[in-house]
PDB file of C-alpha atoms in Angstrom:
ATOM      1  CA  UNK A 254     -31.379 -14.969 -14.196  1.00  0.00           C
ATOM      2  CA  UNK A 255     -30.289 -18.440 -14.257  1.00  0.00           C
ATOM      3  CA  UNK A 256     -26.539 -17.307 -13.665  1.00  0.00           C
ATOM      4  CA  UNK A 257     -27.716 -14.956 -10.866  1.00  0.00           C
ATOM      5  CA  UNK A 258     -29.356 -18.186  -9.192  1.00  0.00           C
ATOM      6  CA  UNK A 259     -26.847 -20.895  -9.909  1.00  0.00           C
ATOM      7  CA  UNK A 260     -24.267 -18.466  -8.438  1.00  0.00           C
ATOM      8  CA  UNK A 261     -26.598 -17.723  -5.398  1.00  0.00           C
ATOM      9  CA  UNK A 262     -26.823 -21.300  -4.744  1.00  0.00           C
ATOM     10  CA  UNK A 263     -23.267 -21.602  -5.062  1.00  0.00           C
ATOM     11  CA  UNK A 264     -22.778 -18.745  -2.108  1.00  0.00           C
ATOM     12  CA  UNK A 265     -25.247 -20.206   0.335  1.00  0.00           C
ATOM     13  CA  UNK A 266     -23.479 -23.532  -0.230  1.00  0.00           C
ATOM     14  CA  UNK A 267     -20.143 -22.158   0.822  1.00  0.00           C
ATOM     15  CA  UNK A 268     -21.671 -21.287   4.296  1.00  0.00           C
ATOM     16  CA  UNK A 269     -20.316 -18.291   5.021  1.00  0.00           C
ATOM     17  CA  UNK A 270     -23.719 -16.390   4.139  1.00  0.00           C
ATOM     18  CA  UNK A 271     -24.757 -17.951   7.767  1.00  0.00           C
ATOM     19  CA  UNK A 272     -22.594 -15.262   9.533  1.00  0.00           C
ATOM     20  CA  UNK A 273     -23.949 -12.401   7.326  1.00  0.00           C
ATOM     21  CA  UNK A 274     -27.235 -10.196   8.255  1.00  0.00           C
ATOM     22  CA  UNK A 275     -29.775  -9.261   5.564  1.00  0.00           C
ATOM     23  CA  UNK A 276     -27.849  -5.336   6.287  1.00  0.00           C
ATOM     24  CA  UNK A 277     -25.800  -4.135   3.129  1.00  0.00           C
ATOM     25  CA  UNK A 278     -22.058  -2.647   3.238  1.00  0.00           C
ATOM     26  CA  UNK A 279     -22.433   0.773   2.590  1.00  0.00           C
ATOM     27  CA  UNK A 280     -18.204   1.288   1.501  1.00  0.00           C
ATOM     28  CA  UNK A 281     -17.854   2.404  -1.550  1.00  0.00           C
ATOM     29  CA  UNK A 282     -17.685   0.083  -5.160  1.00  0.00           C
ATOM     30  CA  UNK A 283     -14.530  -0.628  -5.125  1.00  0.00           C
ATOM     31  CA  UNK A 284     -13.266  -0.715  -1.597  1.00  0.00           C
ATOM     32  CA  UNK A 285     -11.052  -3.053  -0.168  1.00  0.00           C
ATOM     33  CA  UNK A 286     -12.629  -3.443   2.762  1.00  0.00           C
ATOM     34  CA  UNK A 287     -14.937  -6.086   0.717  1.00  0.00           C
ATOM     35  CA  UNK A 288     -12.233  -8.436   0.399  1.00  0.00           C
ATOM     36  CA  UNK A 289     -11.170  -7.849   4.049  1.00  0.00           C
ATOM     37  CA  UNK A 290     -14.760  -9.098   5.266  1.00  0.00           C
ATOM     38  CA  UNK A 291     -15.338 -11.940   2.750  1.00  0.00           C
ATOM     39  CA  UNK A 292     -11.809 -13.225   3.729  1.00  0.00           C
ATOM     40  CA  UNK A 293     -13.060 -12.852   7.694  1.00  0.00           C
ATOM     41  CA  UNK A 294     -16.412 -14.456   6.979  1.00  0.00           C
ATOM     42  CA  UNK A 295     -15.047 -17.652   5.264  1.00  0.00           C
ATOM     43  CA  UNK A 296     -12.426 -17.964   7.641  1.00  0.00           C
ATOM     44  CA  UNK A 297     -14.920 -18.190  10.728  1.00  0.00           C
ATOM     45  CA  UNK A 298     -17.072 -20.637   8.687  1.00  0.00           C
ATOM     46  CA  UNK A 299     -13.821 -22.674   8.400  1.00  0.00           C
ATOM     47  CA  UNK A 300     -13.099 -22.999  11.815  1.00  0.00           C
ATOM     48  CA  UNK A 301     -16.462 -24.190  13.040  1.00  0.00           C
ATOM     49  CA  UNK A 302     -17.076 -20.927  15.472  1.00  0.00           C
ATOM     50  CA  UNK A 303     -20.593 -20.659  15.830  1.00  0.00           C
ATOM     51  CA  UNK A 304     -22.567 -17.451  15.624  1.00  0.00           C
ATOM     52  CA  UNK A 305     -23.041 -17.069  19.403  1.00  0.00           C
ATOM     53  CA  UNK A 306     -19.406 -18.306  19.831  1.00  0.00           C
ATOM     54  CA  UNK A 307     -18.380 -14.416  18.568  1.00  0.00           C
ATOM     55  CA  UNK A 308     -18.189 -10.543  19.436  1.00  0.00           C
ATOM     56  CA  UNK A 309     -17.575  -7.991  17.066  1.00  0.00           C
ATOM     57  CA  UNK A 310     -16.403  -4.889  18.607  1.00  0.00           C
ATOM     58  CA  UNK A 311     -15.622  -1.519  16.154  1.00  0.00           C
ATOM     59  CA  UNK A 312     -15.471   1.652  17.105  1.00  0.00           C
ATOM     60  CA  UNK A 313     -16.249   4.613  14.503  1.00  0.00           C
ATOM     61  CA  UNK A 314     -15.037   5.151  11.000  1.00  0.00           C
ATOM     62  CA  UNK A 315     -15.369   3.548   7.214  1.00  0.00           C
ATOM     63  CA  UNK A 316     -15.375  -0.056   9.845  1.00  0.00           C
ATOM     64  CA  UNK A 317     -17.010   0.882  12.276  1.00  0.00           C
ATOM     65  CA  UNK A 318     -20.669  -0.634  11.028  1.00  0.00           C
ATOM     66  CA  UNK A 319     -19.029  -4.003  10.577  1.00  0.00           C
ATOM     67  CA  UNK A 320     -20.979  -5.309  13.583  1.00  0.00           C
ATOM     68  CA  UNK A 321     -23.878  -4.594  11.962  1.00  0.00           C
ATOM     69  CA  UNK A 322     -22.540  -7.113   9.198  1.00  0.00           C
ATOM     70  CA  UNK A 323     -21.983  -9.715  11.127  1.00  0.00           C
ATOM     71  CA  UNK A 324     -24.244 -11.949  12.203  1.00  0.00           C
ATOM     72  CA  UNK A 325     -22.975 -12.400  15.975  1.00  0.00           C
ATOM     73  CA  UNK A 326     -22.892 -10.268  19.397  1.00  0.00           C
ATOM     74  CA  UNK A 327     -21.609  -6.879  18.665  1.00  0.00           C
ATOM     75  CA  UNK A 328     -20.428  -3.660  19.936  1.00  0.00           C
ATOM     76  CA  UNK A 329     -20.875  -0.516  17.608  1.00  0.00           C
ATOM     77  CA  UNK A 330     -18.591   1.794  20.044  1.00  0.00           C
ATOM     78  CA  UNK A 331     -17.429   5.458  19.973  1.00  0.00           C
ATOM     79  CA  UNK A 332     -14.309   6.222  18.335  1.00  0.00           C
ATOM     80  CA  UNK A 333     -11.120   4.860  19.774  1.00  0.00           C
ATOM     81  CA  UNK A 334     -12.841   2.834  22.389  1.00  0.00           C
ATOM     82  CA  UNK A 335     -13.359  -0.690  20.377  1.00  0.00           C
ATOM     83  CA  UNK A 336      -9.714  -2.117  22.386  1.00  0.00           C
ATOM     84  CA  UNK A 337     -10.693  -1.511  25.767  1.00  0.00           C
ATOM     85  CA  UNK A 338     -14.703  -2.325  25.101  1.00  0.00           C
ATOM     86  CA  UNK A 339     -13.224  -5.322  23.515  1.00  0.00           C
ATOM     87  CA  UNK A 340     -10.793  -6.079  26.445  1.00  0.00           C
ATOM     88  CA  UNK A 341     -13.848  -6.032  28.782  1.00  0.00           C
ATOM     89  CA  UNK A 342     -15.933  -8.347  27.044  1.00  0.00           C
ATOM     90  CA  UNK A 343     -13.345 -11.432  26.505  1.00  0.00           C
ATOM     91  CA  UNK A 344     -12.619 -10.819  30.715  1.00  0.00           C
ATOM     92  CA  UNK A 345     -16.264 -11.180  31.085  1.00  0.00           C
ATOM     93  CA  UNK A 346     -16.374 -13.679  28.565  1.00  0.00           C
ATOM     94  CA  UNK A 347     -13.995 -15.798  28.272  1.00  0.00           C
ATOM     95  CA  UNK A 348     -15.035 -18.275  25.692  1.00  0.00           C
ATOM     96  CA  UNK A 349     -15.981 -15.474  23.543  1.00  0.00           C
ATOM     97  CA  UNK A 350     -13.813 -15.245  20.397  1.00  0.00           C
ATOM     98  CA  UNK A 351     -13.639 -11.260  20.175  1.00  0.00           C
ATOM     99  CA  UNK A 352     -13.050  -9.614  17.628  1.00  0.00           C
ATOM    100  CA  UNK A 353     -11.864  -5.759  17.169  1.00  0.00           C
ATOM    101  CA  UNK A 354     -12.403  -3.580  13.919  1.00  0.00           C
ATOM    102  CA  UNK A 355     -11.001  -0.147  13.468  1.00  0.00           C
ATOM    103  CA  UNK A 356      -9.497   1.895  11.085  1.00  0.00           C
ATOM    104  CA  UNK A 357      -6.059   3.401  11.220  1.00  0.00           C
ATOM    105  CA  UNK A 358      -8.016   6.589  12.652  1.00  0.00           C
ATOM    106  CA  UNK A 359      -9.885   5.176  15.391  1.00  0.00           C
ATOM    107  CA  UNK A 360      -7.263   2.281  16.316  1.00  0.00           C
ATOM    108  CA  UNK A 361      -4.091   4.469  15.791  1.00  0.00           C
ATOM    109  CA  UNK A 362      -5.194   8.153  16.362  1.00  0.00           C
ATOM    110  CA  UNK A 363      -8.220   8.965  19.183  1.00  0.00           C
ATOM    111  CA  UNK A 364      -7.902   5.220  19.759  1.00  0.00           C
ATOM    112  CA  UNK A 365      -3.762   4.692  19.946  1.00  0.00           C
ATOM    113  CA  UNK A 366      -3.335   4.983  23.820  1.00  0.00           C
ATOM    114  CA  UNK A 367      -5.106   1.701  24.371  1.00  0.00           C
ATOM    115  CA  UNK A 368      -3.212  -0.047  21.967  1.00  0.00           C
ATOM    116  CA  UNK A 369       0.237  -0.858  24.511  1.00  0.00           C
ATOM    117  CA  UNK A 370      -1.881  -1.950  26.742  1.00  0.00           C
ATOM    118  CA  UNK A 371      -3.772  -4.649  24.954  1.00  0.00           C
ATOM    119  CA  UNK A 372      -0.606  -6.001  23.672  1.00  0.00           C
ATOM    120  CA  UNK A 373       1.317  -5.631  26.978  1.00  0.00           C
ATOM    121  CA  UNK A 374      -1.306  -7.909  29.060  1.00  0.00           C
ATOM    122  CA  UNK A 375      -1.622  -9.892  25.656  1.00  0.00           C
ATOM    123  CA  UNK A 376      -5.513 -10.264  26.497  1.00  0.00           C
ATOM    124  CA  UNK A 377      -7.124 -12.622  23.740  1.00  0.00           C
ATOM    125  CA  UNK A 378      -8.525 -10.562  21.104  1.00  0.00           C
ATOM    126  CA  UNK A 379      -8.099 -10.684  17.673  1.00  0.00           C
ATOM    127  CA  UNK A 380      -7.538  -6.897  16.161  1.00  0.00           C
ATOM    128  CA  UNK A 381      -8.146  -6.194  12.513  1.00  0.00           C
ATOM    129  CA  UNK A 382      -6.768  -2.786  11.298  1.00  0.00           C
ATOM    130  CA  UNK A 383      -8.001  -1.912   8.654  1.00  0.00           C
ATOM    131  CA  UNK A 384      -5.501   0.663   7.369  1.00  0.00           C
ATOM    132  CA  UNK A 385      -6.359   2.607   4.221  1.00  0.00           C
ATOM    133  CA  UNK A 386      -3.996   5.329   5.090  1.00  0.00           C
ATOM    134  CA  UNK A 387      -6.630   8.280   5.033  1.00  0.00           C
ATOM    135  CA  UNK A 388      -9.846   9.393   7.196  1.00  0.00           C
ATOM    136  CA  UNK A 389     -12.157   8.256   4.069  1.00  0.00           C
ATOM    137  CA  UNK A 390     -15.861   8.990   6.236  1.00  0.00           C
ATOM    138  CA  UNK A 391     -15.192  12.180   7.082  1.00  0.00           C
ATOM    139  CA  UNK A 392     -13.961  13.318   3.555  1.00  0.00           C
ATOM    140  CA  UNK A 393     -10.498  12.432   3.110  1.00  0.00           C
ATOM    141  CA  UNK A 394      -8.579  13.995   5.913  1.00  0.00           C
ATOM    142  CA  UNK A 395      -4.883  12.979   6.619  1.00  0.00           C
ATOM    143  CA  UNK A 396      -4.858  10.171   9.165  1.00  0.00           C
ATOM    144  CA  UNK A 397      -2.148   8.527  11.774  1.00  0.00           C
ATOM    145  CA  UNK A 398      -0.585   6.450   8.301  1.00  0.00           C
ATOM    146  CA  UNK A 399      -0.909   8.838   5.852  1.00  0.00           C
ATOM    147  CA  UNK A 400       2.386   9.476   4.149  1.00  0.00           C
ATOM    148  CA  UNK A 401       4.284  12.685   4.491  1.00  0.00           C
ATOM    149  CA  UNK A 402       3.630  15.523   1.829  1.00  0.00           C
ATOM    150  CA  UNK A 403       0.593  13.708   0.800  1.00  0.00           C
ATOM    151  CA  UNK A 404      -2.127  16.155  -0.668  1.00  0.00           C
ATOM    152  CA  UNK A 405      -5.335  15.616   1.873  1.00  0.00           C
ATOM    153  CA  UNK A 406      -7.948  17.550   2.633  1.00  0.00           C
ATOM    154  CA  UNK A 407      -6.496  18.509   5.848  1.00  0.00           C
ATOM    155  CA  UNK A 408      -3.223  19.301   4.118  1.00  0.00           C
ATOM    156  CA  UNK A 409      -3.413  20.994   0.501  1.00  0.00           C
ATOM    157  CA  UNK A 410       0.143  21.326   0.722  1.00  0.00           C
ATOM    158  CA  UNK A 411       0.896  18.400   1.772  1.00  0.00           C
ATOM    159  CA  UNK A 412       0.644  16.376   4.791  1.00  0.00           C
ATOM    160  CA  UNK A 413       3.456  17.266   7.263  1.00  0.00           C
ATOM    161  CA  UNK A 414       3.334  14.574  10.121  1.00  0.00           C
ATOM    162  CA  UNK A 415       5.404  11.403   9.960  1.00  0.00           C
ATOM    163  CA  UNK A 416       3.390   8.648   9.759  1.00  0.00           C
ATOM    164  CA  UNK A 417       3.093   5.617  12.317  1.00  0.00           C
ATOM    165  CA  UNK A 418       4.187   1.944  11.360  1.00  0.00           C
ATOM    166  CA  UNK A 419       1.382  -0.250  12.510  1.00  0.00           C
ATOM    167  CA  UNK A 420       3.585  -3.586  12.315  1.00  0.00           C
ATOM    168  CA  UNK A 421       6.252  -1.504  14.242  1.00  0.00           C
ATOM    169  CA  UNK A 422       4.659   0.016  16.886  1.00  0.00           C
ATOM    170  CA  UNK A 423       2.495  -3.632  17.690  1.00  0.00           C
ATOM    171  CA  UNK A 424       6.098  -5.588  17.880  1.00  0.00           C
ATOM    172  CA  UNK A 425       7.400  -2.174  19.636  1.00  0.00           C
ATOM    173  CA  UNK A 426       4.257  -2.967  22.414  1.00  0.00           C
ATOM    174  CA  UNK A 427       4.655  -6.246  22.925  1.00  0.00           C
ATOM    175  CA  UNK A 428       2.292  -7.827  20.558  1.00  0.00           C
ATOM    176  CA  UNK A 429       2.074 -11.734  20.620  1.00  0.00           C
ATOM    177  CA  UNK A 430       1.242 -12.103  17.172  1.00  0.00           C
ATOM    178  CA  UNK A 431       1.422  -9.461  14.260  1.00  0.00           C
ATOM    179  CA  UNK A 432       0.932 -10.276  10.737  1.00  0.00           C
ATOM    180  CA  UNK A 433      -0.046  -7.970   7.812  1.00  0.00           C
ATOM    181  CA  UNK A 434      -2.363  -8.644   4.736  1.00  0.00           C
ATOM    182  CA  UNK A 435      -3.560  -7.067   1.535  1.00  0.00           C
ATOM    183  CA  UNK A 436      -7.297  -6.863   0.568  1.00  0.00           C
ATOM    184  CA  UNK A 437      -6.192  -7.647  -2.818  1.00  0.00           C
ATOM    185  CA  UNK A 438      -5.077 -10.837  -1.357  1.00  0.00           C
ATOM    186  CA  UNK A 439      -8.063 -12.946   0.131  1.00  0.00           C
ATOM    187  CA  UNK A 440      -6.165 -16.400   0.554  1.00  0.00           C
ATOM    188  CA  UNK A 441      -3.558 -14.703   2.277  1.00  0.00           C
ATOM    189  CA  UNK A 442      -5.604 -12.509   4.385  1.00  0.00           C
ATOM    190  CA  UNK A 443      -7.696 -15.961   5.003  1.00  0.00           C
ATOM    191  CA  UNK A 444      -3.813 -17.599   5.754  1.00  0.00           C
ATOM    192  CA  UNK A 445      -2.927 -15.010   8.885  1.00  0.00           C
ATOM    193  CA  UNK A 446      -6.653 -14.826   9.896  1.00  0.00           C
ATOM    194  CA  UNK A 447      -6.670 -18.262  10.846  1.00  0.00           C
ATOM    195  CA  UNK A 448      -3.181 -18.394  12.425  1.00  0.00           C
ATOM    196  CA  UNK A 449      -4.487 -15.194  14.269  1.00  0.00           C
ATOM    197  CA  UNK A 450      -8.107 -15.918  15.534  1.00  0.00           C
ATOM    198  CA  UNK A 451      -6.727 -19.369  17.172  1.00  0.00           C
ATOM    199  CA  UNK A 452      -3.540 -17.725  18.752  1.00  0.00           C
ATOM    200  CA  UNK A 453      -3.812 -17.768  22.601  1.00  0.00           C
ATOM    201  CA  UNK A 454      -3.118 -14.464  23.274  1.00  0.00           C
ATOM    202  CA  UNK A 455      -3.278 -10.551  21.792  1.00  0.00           C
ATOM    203  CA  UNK A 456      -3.247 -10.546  17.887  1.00  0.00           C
ATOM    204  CA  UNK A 457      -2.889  -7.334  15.792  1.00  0.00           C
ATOM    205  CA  UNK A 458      -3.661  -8.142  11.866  1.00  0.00           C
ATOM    206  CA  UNK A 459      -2.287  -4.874  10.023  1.00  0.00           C
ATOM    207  CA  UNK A 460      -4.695  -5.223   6.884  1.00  0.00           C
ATOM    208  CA  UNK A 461      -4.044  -2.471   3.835  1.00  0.00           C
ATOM    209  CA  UNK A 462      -6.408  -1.599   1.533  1.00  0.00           C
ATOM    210  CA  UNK A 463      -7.157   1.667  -1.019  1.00  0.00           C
ATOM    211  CA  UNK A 464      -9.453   4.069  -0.316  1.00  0.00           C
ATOM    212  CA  UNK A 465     -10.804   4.373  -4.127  1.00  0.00           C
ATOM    213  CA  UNK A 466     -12.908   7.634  -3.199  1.00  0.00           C
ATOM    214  CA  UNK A 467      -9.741  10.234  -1.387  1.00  0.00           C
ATOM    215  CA  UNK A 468      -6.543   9.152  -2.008  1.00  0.00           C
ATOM    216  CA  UNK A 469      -5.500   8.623  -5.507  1.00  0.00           C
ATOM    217  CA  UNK A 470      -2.120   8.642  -5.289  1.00  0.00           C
ATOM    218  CA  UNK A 471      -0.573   6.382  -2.192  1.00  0.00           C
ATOM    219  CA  UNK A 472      -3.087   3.518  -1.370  1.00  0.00           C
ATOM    220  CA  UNK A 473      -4.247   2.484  -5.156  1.00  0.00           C
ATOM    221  CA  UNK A 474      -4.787  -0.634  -6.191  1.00  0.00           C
ATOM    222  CA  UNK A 475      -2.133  -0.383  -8.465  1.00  0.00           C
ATOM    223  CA  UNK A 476       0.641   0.680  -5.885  1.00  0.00           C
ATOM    224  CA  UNK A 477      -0.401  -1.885  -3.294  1.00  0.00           C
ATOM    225  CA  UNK A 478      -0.411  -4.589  -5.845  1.00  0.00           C
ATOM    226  CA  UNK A 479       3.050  -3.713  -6.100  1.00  0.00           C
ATOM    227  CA  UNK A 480       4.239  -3.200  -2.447  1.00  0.00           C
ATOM    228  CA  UNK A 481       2.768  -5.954  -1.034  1.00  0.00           C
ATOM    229  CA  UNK A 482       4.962  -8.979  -1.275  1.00  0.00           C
ATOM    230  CA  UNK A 483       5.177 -11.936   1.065  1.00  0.00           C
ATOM    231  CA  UNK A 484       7.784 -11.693   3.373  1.00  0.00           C
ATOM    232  CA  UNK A 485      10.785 -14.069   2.725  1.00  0.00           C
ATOM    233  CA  UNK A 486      10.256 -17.947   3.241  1.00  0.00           C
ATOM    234  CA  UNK A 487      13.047 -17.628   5.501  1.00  0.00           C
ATOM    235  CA  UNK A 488      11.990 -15.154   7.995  1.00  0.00           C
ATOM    236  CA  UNK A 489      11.552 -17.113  11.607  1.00  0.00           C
ATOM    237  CA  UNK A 490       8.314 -15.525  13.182  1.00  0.00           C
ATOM    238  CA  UNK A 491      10.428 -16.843  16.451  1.00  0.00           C
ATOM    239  CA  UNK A 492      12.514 -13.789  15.670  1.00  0.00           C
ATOM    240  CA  UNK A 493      11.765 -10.512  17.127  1.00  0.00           C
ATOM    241  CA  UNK A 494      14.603  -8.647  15.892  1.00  0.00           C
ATOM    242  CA  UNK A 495      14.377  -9.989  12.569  1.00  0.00           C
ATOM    243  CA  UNK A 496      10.378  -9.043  12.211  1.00  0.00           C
ATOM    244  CA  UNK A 497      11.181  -5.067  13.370  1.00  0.00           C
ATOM    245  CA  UNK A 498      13.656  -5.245  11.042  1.00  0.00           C
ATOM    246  CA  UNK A 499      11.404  -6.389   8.031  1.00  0.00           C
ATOM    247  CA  UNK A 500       8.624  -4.014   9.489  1.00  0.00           C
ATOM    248  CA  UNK A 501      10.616  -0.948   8.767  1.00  0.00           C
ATOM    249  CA  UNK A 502      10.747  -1.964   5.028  1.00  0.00           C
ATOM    250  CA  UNK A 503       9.424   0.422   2.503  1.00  0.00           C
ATOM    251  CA  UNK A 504       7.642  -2.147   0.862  1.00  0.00           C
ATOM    252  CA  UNK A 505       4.530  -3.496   2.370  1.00  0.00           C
ATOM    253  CA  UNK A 506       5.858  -7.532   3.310  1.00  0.00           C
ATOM    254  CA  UNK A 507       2.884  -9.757   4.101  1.00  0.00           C
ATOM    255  CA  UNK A 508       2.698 -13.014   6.351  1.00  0.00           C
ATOM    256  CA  UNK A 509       3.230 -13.510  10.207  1.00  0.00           C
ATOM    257  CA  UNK A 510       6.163 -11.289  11.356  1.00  0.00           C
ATOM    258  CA  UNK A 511       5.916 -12.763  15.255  1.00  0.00           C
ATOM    259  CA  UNK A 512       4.077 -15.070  17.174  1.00  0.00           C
ATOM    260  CA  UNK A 513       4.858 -15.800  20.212  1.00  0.00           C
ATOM    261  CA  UNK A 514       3.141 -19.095  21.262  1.00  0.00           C
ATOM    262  CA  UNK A 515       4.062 -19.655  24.528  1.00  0.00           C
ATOM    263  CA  UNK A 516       3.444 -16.505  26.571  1.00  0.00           C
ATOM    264  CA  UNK A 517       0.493 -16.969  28.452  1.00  0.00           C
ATOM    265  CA  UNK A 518      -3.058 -14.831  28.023  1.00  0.00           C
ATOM    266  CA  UNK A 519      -4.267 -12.756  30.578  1.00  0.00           C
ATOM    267  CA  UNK A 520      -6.775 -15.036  31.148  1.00  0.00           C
ATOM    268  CA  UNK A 521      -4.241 -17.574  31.719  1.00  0.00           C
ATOM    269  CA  UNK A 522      -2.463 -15.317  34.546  1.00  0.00           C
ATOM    270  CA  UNK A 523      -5.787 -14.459  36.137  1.00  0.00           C
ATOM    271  CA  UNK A 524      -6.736 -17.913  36.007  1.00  0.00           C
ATOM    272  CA  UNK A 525      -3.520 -19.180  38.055  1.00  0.00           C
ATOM    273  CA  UNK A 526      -4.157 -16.544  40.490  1.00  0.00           C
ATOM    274  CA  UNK A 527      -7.098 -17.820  40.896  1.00  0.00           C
ATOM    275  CA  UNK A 528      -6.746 -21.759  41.445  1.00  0.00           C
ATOM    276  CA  UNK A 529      -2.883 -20.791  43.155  1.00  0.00           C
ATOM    277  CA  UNK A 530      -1.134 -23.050  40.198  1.00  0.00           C
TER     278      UNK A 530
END
């Protein structure tokens, strides 16, 4: 008991338990999703944002309660509909910092036609795939990311779609900033978080994690631990060409691929149309 309350007092001291409602995860032990939302929790602590500062906005899926989480404004959607939901509450809103969840189901699959859009008017949202390569709430069904000739239970003989790169198709759409983490990784996911949440513009955040419950063979622990390496000090996040190339990598490269500071937000271009400037 005494370790359970020294290490209690050690949480609440860390703040981040300020931004967290008395409602428990209900992923399974083991998922990385965990590590995705302690990263996102410190993070927001660390900036200063206050609780009505934010808007979480999922749609439906293994993330799509992560509103309920959070201890903020939030949007628990239907599925595929957290981007333009989302989109309408920063315009709305503008000092909102907004947040989208999805999976690579809702975000990439029902949910993929809004994507080009976000990133084309580069509205200022913050998007958080979380990609565990399979459709792990309803059962274990192949999803958008799901590796060819995978075993699913959609496919017993193997999946036979070609799956989507998320990093690709964001820098493909225009994306202002794309990054990628690992939920194995906290201080990195905490790393791109940060650079992402206070980028002035559209941000996609390609975050892998296993699904420990359906797929036991592509997104383990084990394999991810191995794929996921940081992409090369050298890479130039300036460099477009260089960060599609990189994307299309078979191993999973973590870091910022692009950011593109300058371009101005949506709000920015409605805001000169506005005052005539």
């Amino acid at each position: 008991m005494t370790y359970i309350s020294d290490a209690l007092v050690k949480v609440r001291g860390e703040g981040f338990l300020d931004y967290r409602t008395r409602e428990l995860p209900t992923w399974c032990p083991g998922c990385g999703y965990f590590g995705i939302a302690h990263a996102l929790l410190q993070v927001v602590g660390e900036l200063g944002l206050r609780n009505e500062e934010m808007c979480v906005v999922s749609g439906i899926g293994c993330a799509g309660r992560f509103p309920i989480f959070m201890k903020v404004y939030g949007f628990h959607t239907l599925h595929g509909r957290a981007v333009p939901i989302a989109s309408g509450v920063k315009l709305a809103s503008p000092d909102l910092t907004v947040f989208t969840v999805g999976g690579d189901g809702d975000i990439l699959g029902i949910g993929g036609g809004h994507l080009p859009h976000i990133a084309r008017k580069n509205i200022d949202v913050t998007l958080f795939l979380f990609d565990n390569s399979i459709y792990g709430l309803t059962k274990g069904q192949s999803s958008p990311t799901t590796p060819m000739g995978n075993v699913t239970g959609s496919h017993p003989r193997g999946n036979p779609d070609t799956p989507l790169n998320p990093v690709a198709l964001a820098l493909s759409y225009g994306a202002s900033f794309v990054a990628r983490g690992f939920a194995g990784d906290v201080e990195g996911m905490k790393q791109i978080m940060h650079q992402g949440i206070r980028h002035k513009g559209f941000s996609f955040l390609h975050l892998v994690s296993p699904c420990v419950t359906f797929d036991k063979e592509n997104y383990t622990w084990k394999r991810l631990s191995k794929l996921a390496l940081p992409l090369p000090h050298t890479h130039d996040p300036d460099d477009h060409e260089a960060a599609l190339r990189l994307a299309r990598d078979e191993r999973l490269m973590t870091g910022i691929f692009y950011q593109d500071a300058l371009r101005p937000s949506y709000i920015d271009h409605l805001e000169a149309q506005r005052t005539g400037k």
